[in-house]
Amino acid sequence: MWPLLLDMSKLDCKKSLRTLELEAYSTIVSAFRAQGDLTPKKIDVLKELQTLFKISIDRHKSEVRRACNDDKLYTIAKLLSHGDCVSTEWISQSKRSIPLLPSFQATNASSCYYRILADQILSKAEPVFSLYPEDNSIKTCDQHPQPLNDKSESESELVYLKNGYAVQSNCVKDSFMFHCKW
């Protein structure tokens, strides 16, 4: 008895075939990595499979990188090969043809706003204690004592930042209101 034909379009068949080809190539690379060193014979087999499965060079390099960085495959190769299983051939096969571009910090509408706000707050900030004092003396909070029961207006409005700066809270409010006006 023959298998039944499924209701698939030609495009679905091509997608399924491509998926099977990519999975087969990935599995072969994983098996070769688990066996240990990348020998010239294995390289020839991989080149033949690249042409049969239409695997691009970049795809081949990414599969080799994936296999090189897999802990399970490394453990299998290390325990079964009884030696050093970090082959320079695996590393040379995984080199990128074009190096990655440096990644930049993601920006959105509010990140620019917060950067401007932080710059304004830091420009108005007064250092509570300095890491590099100019007169080689350490400034402490006890140099300007305030009465405990009579809090001045300026002290109650200070906001202490993590970097050691103190900012008056009205500066923060003014900066925030300045940028919130649309």
CSV table of N, CA and C in Angstrom, one decimal:
chain,number,residue,atom,x,y,z
A,1,MET,N,0.8,-1.2,0.0
A,1,MET,CA,0.0,0.0,0.0
A,1,MET,C,0.9,1.2,0.0
A,2,TRP,N,0.6,2.2,-0.9
A,2,TRP,CA,1.3,3.4,-1.0
A,2,TRP,C,0.9,4.4,0.1
A,3,PRO,N,1.8,5.3,0.5
A,3,PRO,CA,1.4,6.4,1.4
A,3,PRO,C,0.4,7.3,0.7
A,4,LEU,N,-0.4,7.9,1.5
A,4,LEU,CA,-1.4,8.9,1.0
A,4,LEU,C,-0.8,10.2,0.7
A,5,LEU,N,-1.3,10.9,-0.3
A,5,LEU,CA,-0.8,12.2,-0.6
A,5,LEU,C,-1.5,13.2,0.3
A,6,LEU,N,-0.7,14.1,0.9
A,6,LEU,CA,-1.3,15.1,1.8
A,6,LEU,C,-1.7,16.3,1.0
A,7,ASP,N,-2.5,17.1,1.6
A,7,ASP,CA,-3.0,18.3,0.9
A,7,ASP,C,-2.0,19.4,1.1
A,8,MET,N,-0.9,19.4,0.3
A,8,MET,CA,0.1,20.4,0.4
A,8,MET,C,0.3,21.1,-1.0
A,9,SER,N,0.7,22.4,-0.9
A,9,SER,CA,1.0,23.1,-2.1
A,9,SER,C,2.5,22.8,-2.5
A,10,LYS,N,2.9,23.3,-3.7
A,10,LYS,CA,4.3,23.1,-4.0
A,10,LYS,C,5.2,23.9,-3.1
A,11,LEU,N,4.7,25.1,-2.7
A,11,LEU,CA,5.5,26.0,-1.9
A,11,LEU,C,5.7,25.3,-0.5
A,12,ASP,N,4.6,24.7,0.0
A,12,ASP,CA,4.7,23.9,1.3
A,12,ASP,C,5.7,22.8,1.2
A,13,CYS,N,5.7,22.1,0.0
A,13,CYS,CA,6.6,21.0,-0.2
A,13,CYS,C,8.1,21.5,-0.2
A,14,LYS,N,8.3,22.6,-0.9
A,14,LYS,CA,9.6,23.2,-1.0
A,14,LYS,C,10.1,23.6,0.4
A,15,LYS,N,9.2,24.2,1.2
A,15,LYS,CA,9.6,24.6,2.6
A,15,LYS,C,10.0,23.4,3.4
A,16,SER,N,9.2,22.4,3.3
A,16,SER,CA,9.5,21.2,4.1
A,16,SER,C,10.8,20.5,3.7
A,17,LEU,N,11.0,20.5,2.4
A,17,LEU,CA,12.3,19.9,1.9
A,17,LEU,C,13.5,20.7,2.4
A,18,ARG,N,13.3,22.0,2.3
A,18,ARG,CA,14.5,22.9,2.8
A,18,ARG,C,14.7,22.7,4.3
A,19,THR,N,13.6,22.6,5.0
A,19,THR,CA,13.8,22.4,6.5
A,19,THR,C,14.5,21.1,6.7
A,20,LEU,N,14.1,20.0,6.0
A,20,LEU,CA,14.8,18.7,6.2
A,20,LEU,C,16.3,18.8,5.8
A,21,GLU,N,16.6,19.5,4.7
A,21,GLU,CA,18.0,19.7,4.3
A,21,GLU,C,18.8,20.4,5.4
A,22,LEU,N,18.3,21.5,5.9
A,22,LEU,CA,19.0,22.2,6.9
A,22,LEU,C,19.2,21.4,8.2
A,23,GLU,N,18.1,20.7,8.6
A,23,GLU,CA,18.2,19.9,9.8
A,23,GLU,C,19.2,18.8,9.6
A,24,ALA,N,19.2,18.2,8.4
A,24,ALA,CA,20.2,17.1,8.2
A,24,ALA,C,21.6,17.6,8.2
A,25,TYR,N,21.9,18.7,7.6
A,25,TYR,CA,23.2,19.3,7.6
A,25,TYR,C,23.6,19.7,9.0
A,26,SER,N,22.7,20.2,9.8
A,26,SER,CA,23.0,20.6,11.2
A,26,SER,C,23.3,19.4,12.0
A,27,THR,N,22.6,18.3,11.8
A,27,THR,CA,22.8,17.0,12.5
A,27,THR,C,24.2,16.4,12.2
A,28,ILE,N,24.5,16.5,10.9
A,28,ILE,CA,25.9,15.9,10.5
A,28,ILE,C,27.0,16.7,11.1
A,29,VAL,N,26.9,18.1,11.1
A,29,VAL,CA,27.9,18.9,11.7
A,29,VAL,C,28.0,18.6,13.2
A,30,SER,N,26.9,18.4,13.9
A,30,SER,CA,26.9,18.1,15.3
A,30,SER,C,27.5,16.7,15.5
A,31,ALA,N,27.3,15.8,14.7
A,31,ALA,CA,27.9,14.4,14.9
A,31,ALA,C,29.4,14.5,14.6
A,32,PHE,N,29.8,15.3,13.6
A,32,PHE,CA,31.2,15.4,13.4
A,32,PHE,C,31.9,16.1,14.6
A,33,ARG,N,31.3,17.1,15.2
A,33,ARG,CA,31.8,17.8,16.3
A,33,ARG,C,31.9,16.9,17.5
A,34,ALA,N,30.9,16.0,17.7
A,34,ALA,CA,31.0,15.1,18.8
A,34,ALA,C,32.0,14.0,18.7
A,35,GLN,N,32.4,13.8,17.4
A,35,GLN,CA,33.5,12.8,17.2
A,35,GLN,C,34.9,13.3,17.5
A,36,GLY,N,35.0,14.6,17.6
A,36,GLY,CA,36.3,15.2,17.9
A,36,GLY,C,36.9,16.1,16.8
A,37,ASP,N,38.1,15.9,16.4
A,37,ASP,CA,38.8,16.8,15.5
A,37,ASP,C,38.1,16.8,14.1
A,38,LEU,N,38.3,17.9,13.5
A,38,LEU,CA,37.8,18.0,12.1
A,38,LEU,C,38.9,17.6,11.1
A,39,THR,N,38.7,16.5,10.6
A,39,THR,CA,39.8,15.9,9.7
A,39,THR,C,39.5,16.4,8.3
A,40,PRO,N,40.5,16.2,7.4
A,40,PRO,CA,40.3,16.6,6.0
A,40,PRO,C,39.2,15.8,5.3
A,41,LYS,N,39.0,14.5,5.7
A,41,LYS,CA,38.0,13.7,5.2
A,41,LYS,C,36.6,14.2,5.6
A,42,LYS,N,36.4,14.7,6.8
A,42,LYS,CA,35.2,15.3,7.2
A,42,LYS,C,34.9,16.6,6.5
A,43,ILE,N,36.0,17.4,6.3
A,43,ILE,CA,35.8,18.6,5.5
A,43,ILE,C,35.3,18.3,4.1
A,44,ASP,N,35.9,17.3,3.5
A,44,ASP,CA,35.4,16.9,2.1
A,44,ASP,C,33.9,16.5,2.1
A,45,VAL,N,33.5,15.7,3.1
A,45,VAL,CA,32.1,15.3,3.2
A,45,VAL,C,31.2,16.5,3.4
A,46,LEU,N,31.6,17.5,4.3
A,46,LEU,CA,30.8,18.7,4.5
A,46,LEU,C,30.7,19.5,3.2
A,47,LYS,N,31.8,19.6,2.4
A,47,LYS,CA,31.8,20.3,1.2
A,47,LYS,C,30.8,19.7,0.2
A,48,GLU,N,30.9,18.4,0.2
A,48,GLU,CA,29.9,17.6,-0.7
A,48,GLU,C,28.5,17.9,-0.3
A,49,LEU,N,28.2,17.8,1.0
A,49,LEU,CA,26.9,18.1,1.5
A,49,LEU,C,26.4,19.5,1.3
A,50,GLN,N,27.4,20.4,1.3
A,50,GLN,CA,27.0,21.8,1.0
A,50,GLN,C,26.5,22.0,-0.4
A,51,THR,N,27.1,21.3,-1.3
A,51,THR,CA,26.7,21.4,-2.7
A,51,THR,C,25.3,20.7,-2.9
A,52,LEU,N,25.2,19.5,-2.3
A,52,LEU,CA,24.0,18.7,-2.4
A,52,LEU,C,22.8,19.4,-1.8
A,53,PHE,N,23.0,20.0,-0.6
A,53,PHE,CA,21.9,20.7,0.1
A,53,PHE,C,21.8,22.2,-0.1
A,54,LYS,N,22.6,22.7,-1.0
A,54,LYS,CA,22.7,24.1,-1.3
A,54,LYS,C,22.8,25.0,0.0
A,55,ILE,N,23.8,24.6,0.7
A,55,ILE,CA,24.1,25.3,2.0
A,55,ILE,C,25.2,26.4,1.7
A,56,SER,N,24.8,27.7,2.0
A,56,SER,CA,25.8,28.8,1.8
A,56,SER,C,27.0,28.7,2.7
A,57,ILE,N,28.0,29.5,2.4
A,57,ILE,CA,29.2,29.5,3.2
A,57,ILE,C,28.9,30.1,4.6
A,58,ASP,N,28.1,31.1,4.6
A,58,ASP,CA,27.8,31.8,5.8
A,58,ASP,C,26.9,30.8,6.7
A,59,ARG,N,26.0,30.1,6.1
A,59,ARG,CA,25.3,29.1,6.9
A,59,ARG,C,26.2,28.0,7.4
A,60,HIS,N,27.1,27.5,6.6
A,60,HIS,CA,28.1,26.5,7.1
A,60,HIS,C,28.9,27.0,8.3
A,61,LYS,N,29.4,28.3,8.2
A,61,LYS,CA,30.2,28.8,9.2
A,61,LYS,C,29.3,29.0,10.5
A,62,SER,N,28.1,29.4,10.4
A,62,SER,CA,27.2,29.6,11.6
A,62,SER,C,26.9,28.2,12.2
A,63,GLU,N,26.7,27.2,11.4
A,63,GLU,CA,26.5,25.8,11.9
A,63,GLU,C,27.7,25.3,12.7
A,64,VAL,N,28.9,25.6,12.1
A,64,VAL,CA,30.2,25.2,12.8
A,64,VAL,C,30.3,25.9,14.1
A,65,ARG,N,30.0,27.2,14.1
A,65,ARG,CA,30.1,28.0,15.3
A,65,ARG,C,29.1,27.5,16.4
A,66,ARG,N,27.9,27.1,15.9
A,66,ARG,CA,27.0,26.6,16.9
A,66,ARG,C,27.5,25.3,17.5
A,67,ALA,N,28.1,24.4,16.6
A,67,ALA,CA,28.6,23.1,17.1
A,67,ALA,C,29.8,23.3,18.0
A,68,CYS,N,30.6,24.3,17.7
A,68,CYS,CA,31.8,24.6,18.5
A,68,CYS,C,31.4,25.1,19.9
A,69,ASN,N,30.4,25.8,20.0
A,69,ASN,CA,30.0,26.4,21.3
A,69,ASN,C,29.0,25.5,22.1
A,70,ASP,N,28.7,24.4,21.6
A,70,ASP,CA,27.7,23.5,22.2
A,70,ASP,C,28.5,22.7,23.3
A,71,ASP,N,28.0,22.9,24.6
A,71,ASP,CA,28.7,22.2,25.7
A,71,ASP,C,28.5,20.7,25.7
A,72,LYS,N,27.4,20.2,25.2
A,72,LYS,CA,27.1,18.8,25.2
A,72,LYS,C,28.1,18.1,24.2
A,73,LEU,N,28.2,18.7,23.0
A,73,LEU,CA,29.1,18.2,22.0
A,73,LEU,C,30.5,18.2,22.4
A,74,TYR,N,30.9,19.3,23.1
A,74,TYR,CA,32.3,19.4,23.6
A,74,TYR,C,32.6,18.3,24.6
A,75,THR,N,31.6,18.1,25.5
A,75,THR,CA,31.8,17.1,26.5
A,75,THR,C,31.9,15.7,25.9
A,76,ILE,N,31.1,15.4,25.0
A,76,ILE,CA,31.2,14.1,24.3
A,76,ILE,C,32.5,13.9,23.6
A,77,ALA,N,32.9,14.9,22.9
A,77,ALA,CA,34.2,14.8,22.2
A,77,ALA,C,35.4,14.7,23.1
A,78,LYS,N,35.3,15.4,24.2
A,78,LYS,CA,36.4,15.4,25.2
A,78,LYS,C,36.5,14.0,25.9
A,79,LEU,N,35.4,13.5,26.3
A,79,LEU,CA,35.4,12.2,27.0
A,79,LEU,C,35.7,11.0,26.1
A,80,LEU,N,35.3,11.1,24.8
A,80,LEU,CA,35.5,9.9,23.9
A,80,LEU,C,36.8,10.0,23.1
A,81,SER,N,37.3,11.2,22.9
A,81,SER,CA,38.6,11.3,22.1
A,81,SER,C,39.8,11.1,22.9
A,82,HIS,N,39.7,11.1,24.3
A,82,HIS,CA,40.9,10.9,25.2
A,82,HIS,C,42.0,11.9,24.8
A,83,GLY,N,41.7,13.1,24.6
A,83,GLY,CA,42.7,14.1,24.3
A,83,GLY,C,42.1,15.5,24.1
A,84,ASP,N,42.9,16.3,23.5
A,84,ASP,CA,42.5,17.7,23.3
A,84,ASP,C,41.5,17.7,22.1
A,85,CYS,N,40.3,18.1,22.3
A,85,CYS,CA,39.3,18.1,21.2
A,85,CYS,C,39.0,19.5,20.7
A,86,VAL,N,39.9,20.5,21.1
A,86,VAL,CA,39.7,21.8,20.5
A,86,VAL,C,40.6,21.9,19.3
A,87,SER,N,40.1,21.6,18.2
A,87,SER,CA,40.9,21.6,17.0
A,87,SER,C,40.9,23.0,16.4
A,88,THR,N,42.1,23.4,15.8
A,88,THR,CA,42.2,24.7,15.1
A,88,THR,C,41.4,24.6,13.8
A,89,GLU,N,41.1,23.4,13.3
A,89,GLU,CA,40.3,23.3,12.1
A,89,GLU,C,38.9,23.8,12.4
A,90,TRP,N,38.3,23.4,13.5
A,90,TRP,CA,37.0,23.8,13.9
A,90,TRP,C,36.9,25.3,14.0
A,91,ILE,N,37.9,25.9,14.6
A,91,ILE,CA,37.9,27.3,14.8
A,91,ILE,C,38.1,28.0,13.5
A,92,SER,N,39.0,27.5,12.6
A,92,SER,CA,39.2,28.2,11.3
A,92,SER,C,38.0,28.1,10.4
A,93,GLN,N,37.3,27.0,10.5
A,93,GLN,CA,36.0,26.8,9.7
A,93,GLN,C,34.9,27.7,10.2
A,94,SER,N,35.0,28.1,11.5
A,94,SER,CA,33.9,28.9,12.0
A,94,SER,C,34.1,30.4,11.9
A,95,LYS,N,35.2,30.8,11.4
A,95,LYS,CA,35.5,32.3,11.3
A,95,LYS,C,34.5,33.0,10.4
A,96,ARG,N,34.1,34.1,10.8
A,96,ARG,CA,33.1,34.9,10.0
A,96,ARG,C,33.9,35.5,8.8
A,97,SER,N,33.2,35.5,7.6
A,97,SER,CA,33.8,36.1,6.4
A,97,SER,C,33.8,37.6,6.5
A,98,ILE,N,32.7,38.2,7.2
A,98,ILE,CA,32.6,39.6,7.4
A,98,ILE,C,32.5,39.8,8.9
A,99,PRO,N,33.3,40.5,9.6
A,99,PRO,CA,33.2,40.7,11.1
A,99,PRO,C,31.9,41.4,11.4
A,100,LEU,N,31.4,41.2,12.6
A,100,LEU,CA,30.2,41.8,13.1
A,100,LEU,C,30.4,43.3,13.3
A,101,LEU,N,29.4,44.1,13.0
A,101,LEU,CA,29.5,45.5,13.3
A,101,LEU,C,29.2,45.7,14.8
A,102,PRO,N,29.9,46.8,15.3
A,102,PRO,CA,29.6,47.0,16.7
A,102,PRO,C,28.1,47.4,17.0
A,103,SER,N,27.6,46.9,18.0
A,103,SER,CA,26.2,47.2,18.3
A,103,SER,C,26.1,48.5,19.0
A,104,PHE,N,25.1,49.3,18.7
A,104,PHE,CA,24.9,50.6,19.3
A,104,PHE,C,23.8,50.5,20.3
A,105,GLN,N,23.8,51.5,21.2
A,105,GLN,CA,22.7,51.5,22.3
A,105,GLN,C,21.4,51.8,21.6
A,106,ALA,N,20.4,51.0,21.9
A,106,ALA,CA,19.1,51.2,21.4
A,106,ALA,C,18.5,52.6,21.9
A,107,THR,N,17.9,53.3,21.0
A,107,THR,CA,17.3,54.6,21.3
A,107,THR,C,15.9,54.5,21.0
A,108,ASN,N,15.1,55.2,21.8
A,108,ASN,CA,13.7,55.4,21.5
A,108,ASN,C,13.3,56.8,21.9
A,109,ALA,N,12.1,57.1,21.9
A,109,ALA,CA,11.7,58.5,22.1
A,109,ALA,C,12.0,59.0,23.5
A,110,SER,N,11.9,58.2,24.5
A,110,SER,CA,12.1,58.6,25.8
A,110,SER,C,13.5,58.6,26.2
A,111,SER,N,14.4,57.8,25.6
A,111,SER,CA,15.8,57.7,26.0
A,111,SER,C,16.5,59.0,25.8
A,112,CYS,N,16.2,59.7,24.8
A,112,CYS,CA,16.9,61.0,24.5
A,112,CYS,C,16.4,62.0,25.6
A,113,TYR,N,15.1,62.0,25.9
A,113,TYR,CA,14.6,62.8,27.0
A,113,TYR,C,15.3,62.6,28.3
A,114,TYR,N,15.4,61.3,28.7
A,114,TYR,CA,16.0,61.0,30.0
A,114,TYR,C,17.5,61.3,30.0
A,115,ARG,N,18.2,61.2,28.9
A,115,ARG,CA,19.6,61.6,28.8
A,115,ARG,C,19.7,63.1,29.0
A,116,ILE,N,18.9,63.9,28.4
A,116,ILE,CA,18.9,65.4,28.6
A,116,ILE,C,18.6,65.7,30.1
A,117,LEU,N,17.6,65.1,30.6
A,117,LEU,CA,17.2,65.3,32.0
A,117,LEU,C,18.4,64.9,33.0
A,118,ALA,N,19.0,63.8,32.7
A,118,ALA,CA,20.1,63.4,33.6
A,118,ALA,C,21.3,64.4,33.5
A,119,ASP,N,21.6,64.9,32.3
A,119,ASP,CA,22.7,65.9,32.1
A,119,ASP,C,22.3,67.1,32.9
A,120,GLN,N,21.1,67.6,32.8
A,120,GLN,CA,20.7,68.8,33.5
A,120,GLN,C,20.8,68.6,35.0
A,121,ILE,N,20.4,67.5,35.5
A,121,ILE,CA,20.5,67.2,36.9
A,121,ILE,C,21.9,67.2,37.4
A,122,LEU,N,22.8,66.5,36.6
A,122,LEU,CA,24.2,66.4,37.0
A,122,LEU,C,24.9,67.8,36.9
A,123,SER,N,24.4,68.6,36.0
A,123,SER,CA,25.1,70.0,35.9
A,123,SER,C,24.7,70.9,37.1
A,124,LYS,N,23.5,70.6,37.7
A,124,LYS,CA,23.1,71.4,38.8
A,124,LYS,C,23.5,70.8,40.2
A,125,ALA,N,24.1,69.6,40.1
A,125,ALA,CA,24.3,68.8,41.3
A,125,ALA,C,25.6,69.4,42.0
A,126,GLU,N,25.6,69.3,43.3
A,126,GLU,CA,26.7,69.7,44.2
A,126,GLU,C,27.3,68.4,44.8
A,127,PRO,N,28.6,68.2,44.6
A,127,PRO,CA,29.1,67.0,45.2
A,127,PRO,C,29.0,67.0,46.7
A,128,VAL,N,28.6,65.9,47.3
A,128,VAL,CA,28.5,65.7,48.8
A,128,VAL,C,29.9,65.4,49.3
A,129,PHE,N,30.6,64.5,48.6
A,129,PHE,CA,32.0,64.3,48.9
A,129,PHE,C,32.7,64.0,47.5
A,130,SER,N,33.9,64.4,47.4
A,130,SER,CA,34.6,64.3,46.2
A,130,SER,C,35.5,63.1,46.2
A,131,LEU,N,35.7,62.4,45.1
A,131,LEU,CA,36.6,61.3,45.0
A,131,LEU,C,38.0,61.8,44.9
A,132,TYR,N,38.2,62.9,44.3
A,132,TYR,CA,39.5,63.5,44.1
A,132,TYR,C,39.5,65.0,44.7
A,133,PRO,N,39.6,65.1,46.0
A,133,PRO,CA,39.5,66.5,46.6
A,133,PRO,C,40.7,67.3,46.2
A,134,GLU,N,40.4,68.6,45.9
A,134,GLU,CA,41.5,69.5,45.4
A,134,GLU,C,42.4,69.8,46.5
A,135,ASP,N,41.9,70.0,47.7
A,135,ASP,CA,42.8,70.4,48.8
A,135,ASP,C,43.3,69.2,49.6
A,136,ASN,N,43.2,68.0,49.1
A,136,ASN,CA,43.6,66.8,49.8
A,136,ASN,C,43.0,66.6,51.1
A,137,SER,N,41.8,67.1,51.3
A,137,SER,CA,41.1,66.8,52.6
A,137,SER,C,39.8,66.2,52.2
A,138,ILE,N,39.4,65.3,53.1
A,138,ILE,CA,38.1,64.5,52.9
A,138,ILE,C,37.0,65.3,53.4
A,139,LYS,N,36.0,65.6,52.6
A,139,LYS,CA,34.8,66.3,53.0
A,139,LYS,C,33.8,65.3,53.6
A,140,THR,N,33.3,65.6,54.8
A,140,THR,CA,32.3,64.8,55.4
A,140,THR,C,31.1,65.6,55.6
A,141,CYS,N,30.0,65.0,56.0
A,141,CYS,CA,28.7,65.7,56.2
A,141,CYS,C,28.8,66.5,57.5
A,142,ASP,N,29.7,66.2,58.4
A,142,ASP,CA,29.8,66.9,59.7
A,142,ASP,C,30.5,68.2,59.6
A,143,GLN,N,31.0,68.6,58.5
A,143,GLN,CA,31.6,69.9,58.4
A,143,GLN,C,30.6,71.1,58.4
A,144,HIS,N,29.4,70.8,58.0
A,144,HIS,CA,28.4,71.9,58.1
A,144,HIS,C,27.2,71.3,58.9
A,145,PRO,N,27.3,71.3,60.2
A,145,PRO,CA,26.2,70.7,61.0
A,145,PRO,C,25.0,71.6,60.9
A,146,GLN,N,23.9,70.9,60.9
A,146,GLN,CA,22.6,71.6,61.0
A,146,GLN,C,21.9,71.1,62.3
A,147,PRO,N,21.1,72.0,62.9
A,147,PRO,CA,20.3,71.6,64.1
A,147,PRO,C,19.3,70.5,63.7
A,148,LEU,N,19.2,69.5,64.5
A,148,LEU,CA,18.4,68.3,64.2
A,148,LEU,C,16.9,68.7,64.3
A,149,ASN,N,16.5,69.5,65.2
A,149,ASN,CA,15.1,69.8,65.3
A,149,ASN,C,14.6,70.9,64.4
A,150,ASP,N,15.6,71.7,63.9
A,150,ASP,CA,15.2,72.9,63.1
A,150,ASP,C,15.8,72.6,61.7
A,151,LYS,N,15.0,71.8,60.9
A,151,LYS,CA,15.5,71.5,59.5
A,151,LYS,C,15.3,72.7,58.6
A,152,SER,N,16.3,73.1,57.9
A,152,SER,CA,16.2,74.2,57.0
A,152,SER,C,15.5,73.8,55.8
A,153,GLU,N,15.0,74.7,55.0
A,153,GLU,CA,14.2,74.5,53.8
A,153,GLU,C,15.1,73.8,52.8
A,154,SER,N,16.3,74.2,52.7
A,154,SER,CA,17.2,73.7,51.6
A,154,SER,C,17.6,72.2,51.9
A,155,GLU,N,17.7,71.9,53.2
A,155,GLU,CA,18.1,70.5,53.5
A,155,GLU,C,17.0,69.5,53.3
A,156,SER,N,15.8,69.9,53.5
A,156,SER,CA,14.6,69.0,53.3
A,156,SER,C,14.4,68.8,51.8
A,157,GLU,N,14.8,69.7,51.0
A,157,GLU,CA,14.6,69.5,49.6
A,157,GLU,C,15.8,68.9,48.8
A,158,LEU,N,16.8,68.4,49.5
A,158,LEU,CA,17.9,67.7,48.9
A,158,LEU,C,17.5,66.3,48.5
A,159,VAL,N,17.9,65.9,47.3
A,159,VAL,CA,17.8,64.6,46.8
A,159,VAL,C,19.2,64.0,46.7
A,160,TYR,N,19.5,62.9,47.4
A,160,TYR,CA,20.8,62.3,47.3
A,160,TYR,C,20.9,61.3,46.2
A,161,LEU,N,21.8,61.4,45.3
A,161,LEU,CA,21.9,60.5,44.2
A,161,LEU,C,22.9,59.4,44.6
A,162,LYS,N,22.9,58.3,43.8
A,162,LYS,CA,23.8,57.2,44.1
A,162,LYS,C,25.3,57.5,43.9
A,163,ASN,N,25.6,58.5,43.0
A,163,ASN,CA,26.9,58.8,42.7
A,163,ASN,C,27.6,59.7,43.6
A,164,GLY,N,26.9,60.1,44.7
A,164,GLY,CA,27.5,60.9,45.7
A,164,GLY,C,27.1,62.4,45.6
A,165,TYR,N,26.2,62.7,44.7
A,165,TYR,CA,25.8,64.1,44.5
A,165,TYR,C,24.5,64.4,45.2
A,166,ALA,N,24.3,65.6,45.6
A,166,ALA,CA,23.1,66.0,46.2
A,166,ALA,C,22.5,67.1,45.3
A,167,VAL,N,21.2,66.9,45.0
A,167,VAL,CA,20.5,67.9,44.1
A,167,VAL,C,19.3,68.4,44.8
A,168,GLN,N,19.0,69.7,44.7
A,168,GLN,CA,17.8,70.2,45.3
A,168,GLN,C,16.6,69.7,44.5
A,169,SER,N,15.6,69.3,45.2
A,169,SER,CA,14.4,68.7,44.5
A,169,SER,C,13.7,69.7,43.5
A,170,ASN,N,13.8,71.0,43.8
A,170,ASN,CA,13.2,71.9,42.9
A,170,ASN,C,13.9,72.0,41.5
A,171,CYS,N,15.2,71.7,41.5
A,171,CYS,CA,15.9,71.6,40.2
A,171,CYS,C,15.4,70.4,39.4
A,172,VAL,N,15.1,69.3,40.1
A,172,VAL,CA,14.6,68.2,39.4
A,172,VAL,C,13.2,68.5,38.8
A,173,LYS,N,12.4,69.1,39.6
A,173,LYS,CA,11.1,69.4,39.2
A,173,LYS,C,11.1,70.4,38.0
A,174,ASP,N,12.0,71.5,38.1
A,174,ASP,CA,12.1,72.4,37.0
A,174,ASP,C,12.5,71.8,35.8
A,175,SER,N,13.5,70.9,35.8
A,175,SER,CA,14.0,70.2,34.6
A,175,SER,C,12.9,69.3,34.0
A,176,PHE,N,12.2,68.7,34.9
A,176,PHE,CA,11.2,67.8,34.4
A,176,PHE,C,10.0,68.6,33.8
A,177,MET,N,9.6,69.7,34.4
A,177,MET,CA,8.6,70.5,33.8
A,177,MET,C,9.0,71.1,32.5
A,178,PHE,N,10.3,71.5,32.4
A,178,PHE,CA,10.8,72.1,31.2
A,178,PHE,C,10.6,71.2,30.0
A,179,HIS,N,10.9,69.9,30.2
A,179,HIS,CA,10.9,69.0,29.1
A,179,HIS,C,9.5,68.4,28.9
A,180,CYS,N,8.6,68.5,29.9
A,180,CYS,CA,7.3,67.9,29.7
A,180,CYS,C,6.3,68.8,29.0
A,181,LYS,N,6.7,70.1,28.8
A,181,LYS,CA,5.9,71.0,28.0
A,181,LYS,C,5.9,70.6,26.6
A,182,TRP,N,4.8,70.3,26.0
A,182,TRP,CA,4.8,69.9,24.6
A,182,TRP,C,4.5,71.1,23.8
